[in-house]
CSV table of C-alpha atoms and ligand atoms in Angstrom, one decimal:
chain,number,residue,atom,x,y,z
A,4,MET,CA,-13.9,11.6,29.5
A,5,ARG,CA,-10.6,12.9,28.2
A,6,ILE,CA,-11.3,11.8,24.7
A,7,GLN,CA,-14.5,13.9,24.6
A,8,LYS,CA,-12.9,16.7,26.2
A,9,TYR,CA,-10.0,16.7,23.7
A,10,LYS,CA,-12.4,16.5,20.7
A,11,ASN,CA,-14.5,19.4,22.2
A,12,ARG,CA,-11.4,21.6,22.4
A,13,ILE,CA,-10.4,20.7,18.8
A,14,ALA,CA,-13.9,21.2,17.5
A,15,ALA,CA,-14.1,24.7,19.1
A,16,ILE,CA,-11.1,25.9,17.4
A,17,VAL,CA,-11.9,24.6,13.9
A,18,GLU,CA,-15.6,25.8,14.4
A,19,THR,CA,-17.1,22.4,14.0
A,20,THR,CA,-18.9,19.7,16.1
A,21,PRO,CA,-16.9,17.0,18.1
A,22,GLU,CA,-18.6,14.1,16.2
A,23,ARG,CA,-16.8,15.3,13.1
A,24,VAL,CA,-13.3,15.0,14.9
A,25,PHE,CA,-11.4,11.7,14.6
A,26,LEU,CA,-8.2,11.0,16.6
A,27,TYR,CA,-5.2,9.0,15.3
A,28,TRP,CA,-1.6,8.2,16.4
A,29,LYS,CA,-0.1,10.5,13.5
A,30,GLY,CA,-1.4,13.1,11.0
A,31,ARG,CA,-0.5,10.7,8.1
A,32,VAL,CA,-2.7,8.1,9.5
A,33,ALA,CA,-5.6,10.5,9.6
A,34,LEU,CA,-4.9,11.1,5.8
A,35,TYR,CA,-4.8,7.4,5.1
A,36,ALA,CA,-8.2,7.0,7.1
A,37,VAL,CA,-10.0,9.8,5.0
A,38,LEU,CA,-8.6,8.6,1.6
A,39,LYS,CA,-9.7,5.0,2.5
A,40,ALA,CA,-13.1,6.4,3.4
A,41,MET,CA,-13.2,8.2,0.2
A,42,GLY,CA,-12.9,4.8,-1.5
A,43,VAL,CA,-9.3,5.5,-2.8
A,44,GLY,CA,-7.7,2.3,-4.0
A,45,GLU,CA,-6.1,0.5,-7.0
A,46,GLU,CA,-5.9,2.5,-10.2
A,47,ASP,CA,-6.9,5.8,-8.6
A,48,GLU,CA,-5.0,8.9,-8.7
A,49,VAL,CA,-4.5,11.5,-6.0
A,50,ILE,CA,-3.2,15.1,-6.7
A,51,ILE,CA,-0.8,16.6,-4.4
A,52,PRO,CA,1.7,19.4,-4.4
A,53,ALA,CA,5.2,18.6,-5.7
A,54,PHE,CA,6.6,20.1,-2.6
A,55,THR,CA,5.4,18.1,0.4
A,56,CYS,CA,6.4,15.5,3.0
A,57,VAL,CA,6.9,12.0,1.9
A,58,VAL,CA,4.4,10.5,4.1
A,59,VAL,CA,1.7,12.3,2.1
A,60,PRO,CA,2.5,10.2,-1.1
A,61,ASN,CA,3.1,7.3,1.1
A,62,ALA,CA,-0.5,7.2,2.5
A,63,ILE,CA,-1.7,7.2,-1.1
A,64,ILE,CA,0.5,4.5,-2.1
A,65,TYR,CA,-0.2,2.3,0.7
A,66,LEU,CA,-3.9,2.2,-0.5
A,67,GLY,CA,-2.7,1.0,-4.0
A,68,ALA,CA,-3.4,4.5,-5.6
A,69,LYS,CA,-0.7,6.7,-7.3
A,70,PRO,CA,0.2,10.3,-6.3
A,71,VAL,CA,0.2,12.8,-9.1
A,72,TYR,CA,2.3,15.9,-8.4
A,73,VAL,CA,1.5,19.6,-9.3
A,74,ASP,CA,4.5,21.9,-9.4
A,75,ILE,CA,4.3,24.8,-6.7
A,76,SER,CA,4.2,28.5,-7.5
A,77,PRO,CA,7.5,30.0,-6.2
A,78,ASP,CA,5.6,32.8,-4.4
A,79,THR,CA,3.2,30.6,-2.3
A,80,TYR,CA,5.0,27.2,-2.0
A,81,ASN,CA,1.7,25.9,-2.7
A,82,MET,CA,0.2,24.2,-5.9
A,83,ASP,CA,0.3,26.3,-9.1
A,84,ILE,CA,-3.3,26.1,-9.8
A,85,SER,CA,-2.6,27.0,-13.6
A,86,LYS,CA,-1.1,23.5,-13.7
A,87,LEU,CA,-3.9,21.8,-12.0
A,88,GLU,CA,-6.1,21.1,-15.1
A,89,SER,CA,-3.3,19.1,-17.0
A,90,ALA,CA,-2.8,16.7,-13.9
A,91,ILE,CA,-6.5,15.5,-14.2
A,92,THR,CA,-7.1,12.2,-15.6
A,93,PRO,CA,-10.2,10.0,-15.8
A,94,ARG,CA,-8.7,8.1,-12.7
A,95,THR,CA,-8.3,11.3,-10.5
A,96,LYS,CA,-10.3,10.8,-7.2
A,97,VAL,CA,-8.9,13.5,-4.8
A,98,ILE,CA,-7.1,16.8,-4.6
A,99,ILE,CA,-5.0,17.5,-1.5
A,100,CYS,CA,-4.3,21.1,-0.9
A,101,GLN,CA,-1.7,21.9,1.7
A,102,ASN,CA,-1.0,24.7,4.2
A,103,THR,CA,2.7,24.9,3.4
A,104,PHE,CA,4.5,26.6,6.4
A,105,GLY,CA,1.0,27.7,7.3
A,106,LEU,CA,0.2,29.5,4.0
A,107,SER,CA,-3.2,28.5,2.4
A,108,SER,CA,-3.6,27.5,-1.1
A,109,ASN,CA,-6.1,29.0,-3.5
A,110,LEU,CA,-8.9,27.1,-1.9
A,111,GLU,CA,-11.9,28.7,-3.5
A,112,GLN,CA,-10.5,28.0,-6.8
A,113,ILE,CA,-9.3,24.5,-6.1
A,114,THR,CA,-12.6,23.5,-4.4
A,115,GLU,CA,-14.6,25.0,-7.3
A,116,PHE,CA,-12.5,23.0,-9.9
A,117,ALA,CA,-13.0,19.8,-7.8
A,118,ARG,CA,-16.7,20.3,-7.8
A,119,LYS,CA,-16.6,20.7,-11.7
A,120,HIS,CA,-14.9,17.5,-12.1
A,121,THR,CA,-16.6,15.8,-9.0
A,122,LEU,CA,-13.5,15.1,-7.1
A,123,PHE,CA,-13.1,15.0,-3.4
A,124,THR,CA,-10.7,17.6,-1.8
A,125,VAL,CA,-8.7,17.1,1.4
A,126,GLU,CA,-6.8,20.0,3.1
A,127,ASP,CA,-3.4,19.1,4.5
A,128,CYS,CA,-3.5,21.4,7.7
A,129,THR,CA,-0.6,19.8,9.3
A,130,HIS,CA,1.2,23.2,9.4
A,131,GLY,CA,-2.1,25.3,9.8
A,132,PHE,CA,-4.0,24.5,12.8
A,133,GLY,CA,-5.2,27.6,14.5
A,134,GLY,CA,-4.7,29.7,11.3
A,135,TYR,CA,-7.6,31.3,9.2
A,136,TYR,CA,-8.4,31.7,5.5
A,137,LYS,CA,-10.9,34.2,4.3
A,138,GLY,CA,-12.4,34.6,7.9
A,139,LYS,CA,-12.6,30.7,8.4
A,140,PRO,CA,-10.4,28.3,10.3
A,141,ASN,CA,-8.0,26.5,8.2
A,142,GLY,CA,-9.6,23.2,7.2
A,143,SER,CA,-13.1,24.6,6.5
A,144,PHE,CA,-13.0,24.6,2.8
A,145,CYS,CA,-12.5,21.0,1.7
A,146,ASP,CA,-14.6,17.7,2.3
A,147,ALA,CA,-12.2,16.9,5.2
A,148,ALA,CA,-8.9,18.2,6.8
A,149,PHE,CA,-6.1,16.4,8.6
A,150,TYR,CA,-3.9,18.0,11.3
A,151,SER,CA,-0.7,17.0,13.0
A,152,THR,CA,0.5,17.5,16.5
A,153,GLN,CA,4.1,16.2,16.0
A,154,TRP,CA,7.1,17.9,17.4
A,155,ASN,CA,7.4,21.3,15.6
A,156,LYS,CA,3.7,21.6,14.8
A,157,PRO,CA,1.2,24.4,16.0
A,158,TYR,CA,1.1,22.6,19.4
A,159,SER,CA,2.8,19.2,20.1
A,160,THR,CA,2.0,16.0,21.7
A,161,GLY,CA,5.3,14.4,20.4
A,162,ILE,CA,3.5,12.8,17.6
A,163,GLY,CA,-0.2,12.8,16.9
A,164,GLY,CA,-2.8,13.7,14.4
A,165,PHE,CA,-6.5,14.2,13.8
A,166,LEU,CA,-9.1,14.5,11.1
A,167,VAL,CA,-11.9,16.7,10.7
A,168,VAL,CA,-14.7,15.7,8.4
A,169,ASN,CA,-16.8,18.5,6.8
A,170,ASN,CA,-18.6,16.5,4.1
A,171,LYS,CA,-21.5,14.6,5.9
A,172,SER,CA,-21.6,11.9,3.3
A,173,LEU,CA,-18.2,10.8,4.4
A,174,LEU,CA,-18.9,10.5,8.3
A,175,GLU,CA,-20.4,7.0,8.3
A,176,SER,CA,-17.5,5.6,6.2
A,177,VAL,CA,-14.8,7.3,8.6
A,178,LYS,CA,-16.7,6.0,11.6
A,179,ALA,CA,-16.7,2.5,9.9
A,180,LEU,CA,-13.0,2.5,10.2
A,181,GLU,CA,-12.7,3.4,13.8
A,182,HIS,CA,-12.8,-0.3,14.8
A,183,GLU,CA,-9.9,-1.1,12.6
A,184,LYS,CA,-7.5,1.1,14.5
A,185,ILE,CA,-4.8,-0.6,16.5
A,186,LYS,CA,-4.5,0.3,20.2
A,187,PRO,CA,-1.0,1.8,21.2
A,188,GLY,CA,0.9,-0.4,23.5
A,189,LEU,CA,2.3,0.2,26.9
A,190,LEU,CA,5.8,0.6,25.4
A,191,ASP,CA,4.4,3.2,23.0
A,192,ASN,CA,2.9,5.2,25.9
A,193,ILE,CA,6.1,5.0,28.0
A,194,THR,CA,8.5,6.1,25.2
A,195,LEU,CA,6.2,8.9,24.3
A,196,ILE,CA,6.2,10.2,28.0
A,197,MET,CA,10.0,10.0,28.1
A,198,LEU,CA,10.4,11.9,24.8
A,199,LEU,CA,7.8,14.6,25.9
A,200,PHE,CA,9.9,15.0,29.3
A,201,LEU,CA,13.1,15.2,27.4
A,202,ARG,CA,11.7,17.8,25.0
A,203,GLU,CA,10.3,20.0,27.8
A,204,TYR,CA,13.2,19.7,30.3
A,205,LEU,CA,16.4,18.9,28.3
A,206,ILE,CA,16.1,20.6,25.0
A,207,ASN,CA,17.2,24.1,24.7
A,208,LYS,CA,19.2,26.1,22.2
A,209,HIS,CA,22.7,24.5,23.4
A,210,THR,CA,21.3,20.9,23.2
A,211,TYR,CA,19.0,21.3,20.2
A,212,TYR,CA,21.1,20.1,17.4
A,213,PHE,CA,22.6,17.3,19.3
A,214,PHE,CA,19.3,15.8,20.3
A,215,ILE,CA,17.5,16.4,17.0
A,216,ASN,CA,20.4,14.6,15.1
A,217,LEU,CA,20.4,11.8,17.5
A,218,TYR,CA,16.5,11.5,17.5
A,219,ARG,CA,16.6,11.5,13.6
A,220,ILE,CA,19.3,8.8,13.5
A,221,LEU,CA,17.4,6.7,16.2
A,222,SER,CA,14.1,7.0,14.5
A,223,LYS,CA,15.4,6.2,11.1
A,224,LYS,CA,17.0,2.9,12.4
A,225,ASN,CA,13.4,2.2,14.1
A,226,LEU,CA,15.0,2.4,17.5
A,227,ILE,CA,12.6,4.8,18.9
A,228,ILE,CA,9.1,6.2,18.0
A,229,GLY,CA,10.0,8.8,15.4
A,230,SER,CA,8.3,11.4,13.2
A,231,THR,CA,9.3,9.5,10.1
A,232,GLN,CA,10.5,5.9,10.6
A,233,GLY,CA,13.2,4.2,8.5
A,234,ASP,CA,10.7,2.1,6.6
A,235,GLU,CA,8.7,5.1,5.6
A,236,MET,CA,11.8,6.5,3.9
A,237,SER,CA,13.2,3.5,2.3
A,238,ASP,CA,10.3,1.5,1.3
A,239,ILE,CA,6.9,2.1,0.1
A,240,LYS,CA,5.1,-0.8,1.8
A,241,ILE,CA,2.8,0.0,4.6
A,242,PRO,CA,4.6,-0.3,8.1
A,243,ILE,CA,3.2,-2.8,10.5
A,244,ASN,CA,0.9,-1.3,13.0
A,245,TYR,CA,0.6,1.8,10.9
A,246,PHE,CA,-3.3,2.2,11.4
A,247,LYS,CA,-3.0,3.3,15.0
A,248,GLU,CA,-5.4,5.0,17.4
A,249,MET,CA,-4.2,8.2,19.4
A,250,SER,CA,-2.9,7.2,22.8
A,251,PHE,CA,-3.9,8.2,26.2
A,252,VAL,CA,-0.5,10.1,26.7
A,253,GLN,CA,-1.2,12.1,23.5
A,254,ILE,CA,-4.8,13.0,24.6
A,255,VAL,CA,-3.5,14.2,27.9
A,256,ALA,CA,-0.6,16.2,26.4
A,257,GLY,CA,-2.8,17.6,23.8
A,258,ILE,CA,-5.5,19.0,26.3
A,259,LYS,CA,-2.7,20.6,28.3
A,260,ARG,CA,-0.7,22.0,25.3
A,261,LEU,CA,-3.8,23.5,23.5
A,262,LYS,CA,-4.1,26.0,26.3
A,263,LYS,CA,-1.1,27.7,25.1
A,264,LEU,CA,-2.1,27.7,21.3
A,265,LYS,CA,-3.5,31.3,21.1
A,266,GLN,CA,-0.4,32.8,22.9
A,267,VAL,CA,2.0,30.9,20.6
A,268,ASN,CA,-0.1,31.8,17.4
A,269,TYR,CA,0.0,35.4,18.4
A,270,LEU,CA,4.0,35.1,18.4
A,271,ARG,CA,4.0,33.3,15.1
A,272,LYS,CA,2.2,36.0,13.4
A,273,LYS,CA,4.0,38.7,15.0
A,274,ASN,CA,7.3,37.2,14.2
A,275,ALA,CA,6.2,36.5,10.5
A,276,LYS,CA,5.3,40.2,10.1
A,277,ASP,CA,8.5,41.2,11.5
A,278,TYR,CA,10.6,39.0,9.3
A,279,THR,CA,8.6,40.1,6.3
A,280,ALA,CA,9.5,43.6,7.0
A,281,PHE,CA,13.0,42.9,7.5
A,282,LEU,CA,13.5,40.8,4.3
A,283,LYS,CA,11.6,43.7,2.4
A,284,ALA,CA,13.7,46.4,3.7
A,285,ASN,CA,16.8,44.4,2.8
A,286,ASN,CA,15.5,43.6,-0.8
A,287,LYS,CA,15.3,39.8,-0.1
A,288,LYS,CA,12.5,37.4,-1.1
A,289,PHE,CA,9.7,37.6,1.4
A,290,VAL,CA,6.2,36.4,1.6
A,291,ARG,CA,3.9,38.9,0.2
A,292,GLU,CA,1.4,40.1,2.5
A,293,SER,CA,-1.3,39.8,0.0
A,294,LEU,CA,-0.7,36.1,0.2
A,295,PHE,CA,-1.5,35.7,3.7
A,296,ASP,CA,-4.8,36.2,5.1
A,297,ASP,CA,-4.6,35.5,8.9
A,298,HIS,CA,-2.1,32.8,8.5
A,299,LEU,CA,-0.3,30.9,11.3
A,300,PHE,CA,3.2,30.8,9.9
A,301,LEU,CA,4.4,27.7,11.6
A,302,LYS,CA,7.9,28.5,10.2
A,303,TYR,CA,9.0,31.3,8.0
A,304,PRO,CA,10.6,30.2,4.6
A,305,ILE,CA,13.7,31.9,3.3
A,306,LEU,CA,16.0,31.0,0.4
A,307,VAL,CA,19.9,31.0,0.9
A,308,ARG,CA,22.6,30.5,-1.5
A,309,ASP,CA,25.3,28.5,0.4
A,310,ARG,CA,23.0,26.4,2.6
A,311,GLU,CA,25.7,24.5,4.4
A,312,LEU,CA,27.6,27.7,5.3
A,313,PHE,CA,24.4,29.5,6.4
A,314,PHE,CA,23.4,26.6,8.5
A,315,SER,CA,26.8,26.3,10.3
A,316,ASN,CA,26.8,29.9,10.9
A,317,ALA,CA,23.5,29.6,12.6
A,318,ARG,CA,24.6,26.7,14.6
A,319,LYS,CA,27.7,28.6,15.8
A,320,ASN,CA,25.4,31.4,17.0
A,321,LYS,CA,23.1,28.9,18.8
A,322,ILE,CA,20.2,29.9,16.2
A,323,ILE,CA,17.8,27.2,15.7
A,324,LEU,CA,16.8,26.9,12.0
A,325,GLY,CA,14.4,24.5,10.4
A,326,ASP,CA,15.2,22.3,7.5
A,327,TRP,CA,11.8,21.5,6.2
A,328,PHE,CA,11.6,20.8,2.5
A,329,ILE,CA,15.2,21.0,1.7
A,330,SER,CA,14.0,18.3,-0.6
A,331,PRO,CA,10.8,18.4,-2.6
A,332,LEU,CA,9.5,15.0,-1.0
A,333,TYR,CA,11.1,15.9,2.5
A,334,PRO,CA,13.0,14.3,4.0
A,335,ILE,CA,13.8,11.8,1.0
A,336,LYS,CA,16.7,12.9,-1.2
A,337,GLU,CA,17.2,10.0,-3.5
A,338,ASN,CA,15.3,7.7,-5.7
A,339,LEU,CA,12.2,10.0,-5.7
A,340,CYS,CA,11.0,8.0,-8.7
A,341,LEU,CA,10.0,5.3,-6.3
A,342,TRP,CA,7.4,7.6,-5.2
A,343,PHE,CA,6.4,8.4,-8.9
A,344,TYR,CA,8.2,11.8,-8.6
A,345,ASP,CA,10.0,13.1,-11.8
A,346,LYS,CA,12.3,16.0,-10.6
A,347,ASP,CA,12.4,17.4,-14.3
A,348,LEU,CA,8.6,17.9,-14.2
A,349,HIS,CA,8.6,20.1,-11.1
A,350,THR,CA,11.3,22.6,-11.5
A,351,ASN,CA,9.8,25.3,-9.1
A,352,SER,CA,9.5,22.6,-6.3
A,353,VAL,CA,13.1,21.3,-6.9
A,354,GLU,CA,14.6,24.8,-7.1
A,355,ALA,CA,13.0,26.0,-3.9
A,356,SER,CA,14.0,23.0,-2.0
A,357,LYS,CA,17.7,23.5,-3.0
A,358,LYS,CA,17.8,26.9,-1.2
A,359,MET,CA,15.1,26.5,1.6
A,360,LEU,CA,15.6,27.1,5.2
A,361,ASN,CA,13.1,28.2,7.7
A,362,LEU,CA,13.1,30.7,10.5
A,363,PRO,CA,11.4,30.1,14.0
A,364,THR,CA,8.2,32.0,14.5
A,365,ASP,CA,7.3,30.7,18.1
A,366,ILE,CA,9.9,32.8,19.8
A,367,GLU,CA,9.4,35.8,22.3
A,368,ASP,CA,12.3,37.8,21.0
A,369,ASN,CA,13.4,37.6,17.4
A,370,ARG,CA,16.3,40.3,17.6
A,371,LYS,CA,19.0,37.8,17.7
A,372,ILE,CA,17.7,36.1,14.6
A,373,LYS,CA,17.3,39.5,12.8
A,374,ARG,CA,20.9,40.4,13.9
A,375,PHE,CA,22.0,37.0,12.5
A,376,LEU,CA,20.2,37.6,9.2
A,377,LYS,CA,21.8,41.0,8.9
A,378,ASP,CA,25.2,39.5,9.2
A,379,ASN,CA,24.7,37.0,6.6
A,380,LEU,CA,22.5,39.1,4.2
A,381,ASP,CA,24.9,38.1,1.3
A,382,LEU,CA,23.8,34.6,1.6
A,383,ILE,CA,20.0,35.2,1.5
A,384,GLU,CA,18.2,35.4,-1.8
B,23,LIG,C1,3.0,18.8,4.7
B,23,LIG,C2,2.9,17.7,5.6
B,23,LIG,N1,1.9,16.9,5.6
B,23,LIG,C3,1.8,15.8,6.4
B,23,LIG,C4,2.7,15.5,7.5
B,23,LIG,C5,2.3,14.3,8.4
B,23,LIG,O1,2.1,14.7,9.7
B,23,LIG,P1,2.4,13.6,10.7
B,23,LIG,O2,4.0,13.7,11.2
B,23,LIG,O3,1.5,14.0,12.0
B,23,LIG,O4,2.0,12.2,10.4
B,23,LIG,C6,3.6,16.4,7.6
B,23,LIG,C7,4.7,16.1,8.7
B,23,LIG,O5,5.4,16.9,9.2
B,23,LIG,C8,4.0,17.4,6.8
B,23,LIG,O6,4.9,18.2,6.9
């Protein structure tokens, strides 16, 4: 059966058994499932980095719990662990660590700290599937890890996500939730097939910005299946049909696209190394080699001074740049307090998001990008 085949393939990459792999419509749904299985509910608190995607605090809030943010370190774009202790209260139940852009957090210290305080840990590996930390696949260190196969992720099934449960004691409660999952409808499957077709055959460097902007507008208005739907950005009530199963189309696409993972990950690492060398040689901010182990670098983060100008120069040159985390609760720009976020408390996260852009890492030839960076050096921090 295809479901089993897909689980086997995923399990082989994260070095676990297929019984520990659970499939969902999106990565955020996998997070919601594991938090529910951990018993997170009313009055509980869940610690997350203050530089993340809004769907992460959403999953916590949907369960009646409260997200508590920890500011990032400007070097790693991950939680500054020196600030972790002060975020703990008697209500804390879980700590979520994140592979921001593929970079791992200080996982040994965080998991040790969690053990000391009897807290669960979850690794947000939505950017890090296929990467390694201290010789182990990303997602191995915490009680559970969730992954995403949305458009720009390590491999894509349009949208999609899965969970890997490392802590045996959680397995039964995650399994018990399986029957609650809603089956995707025919329309979901047909729309996904259309979107995957469009992505594969019609999107290229000439059409990218047109289609990405159109897709974002349509999904914001809930007119098409989107990465982040309108109601997830404006409201913090759980959307209808949120707890959805992975569809057949996603499973078939996943099995097919996983085959290319190794090859693409090789490119990601190679390009990241090149960007690092380039930025270092030009006295610009780069990700220190000592901070990456065998990371994936889904995107390469850079900081720029006049982002609008930089972005429009890139567009003119048909260079595709990522805008992940141009706000600290990406993609929300306003009313962050609705998500319990206080901008004054997380200055590193807010400052990084003001200047953030990301370079692509899944390309064969990065010479054009480096030429572009060279021509725009004065705008790079
Ligand atoms: C850091 C982070 N966590 C979680 C998610 C959610 O993944 P998904 O879109 O599969 O729900 C994303 C989405 O891009 C993300 O960037």
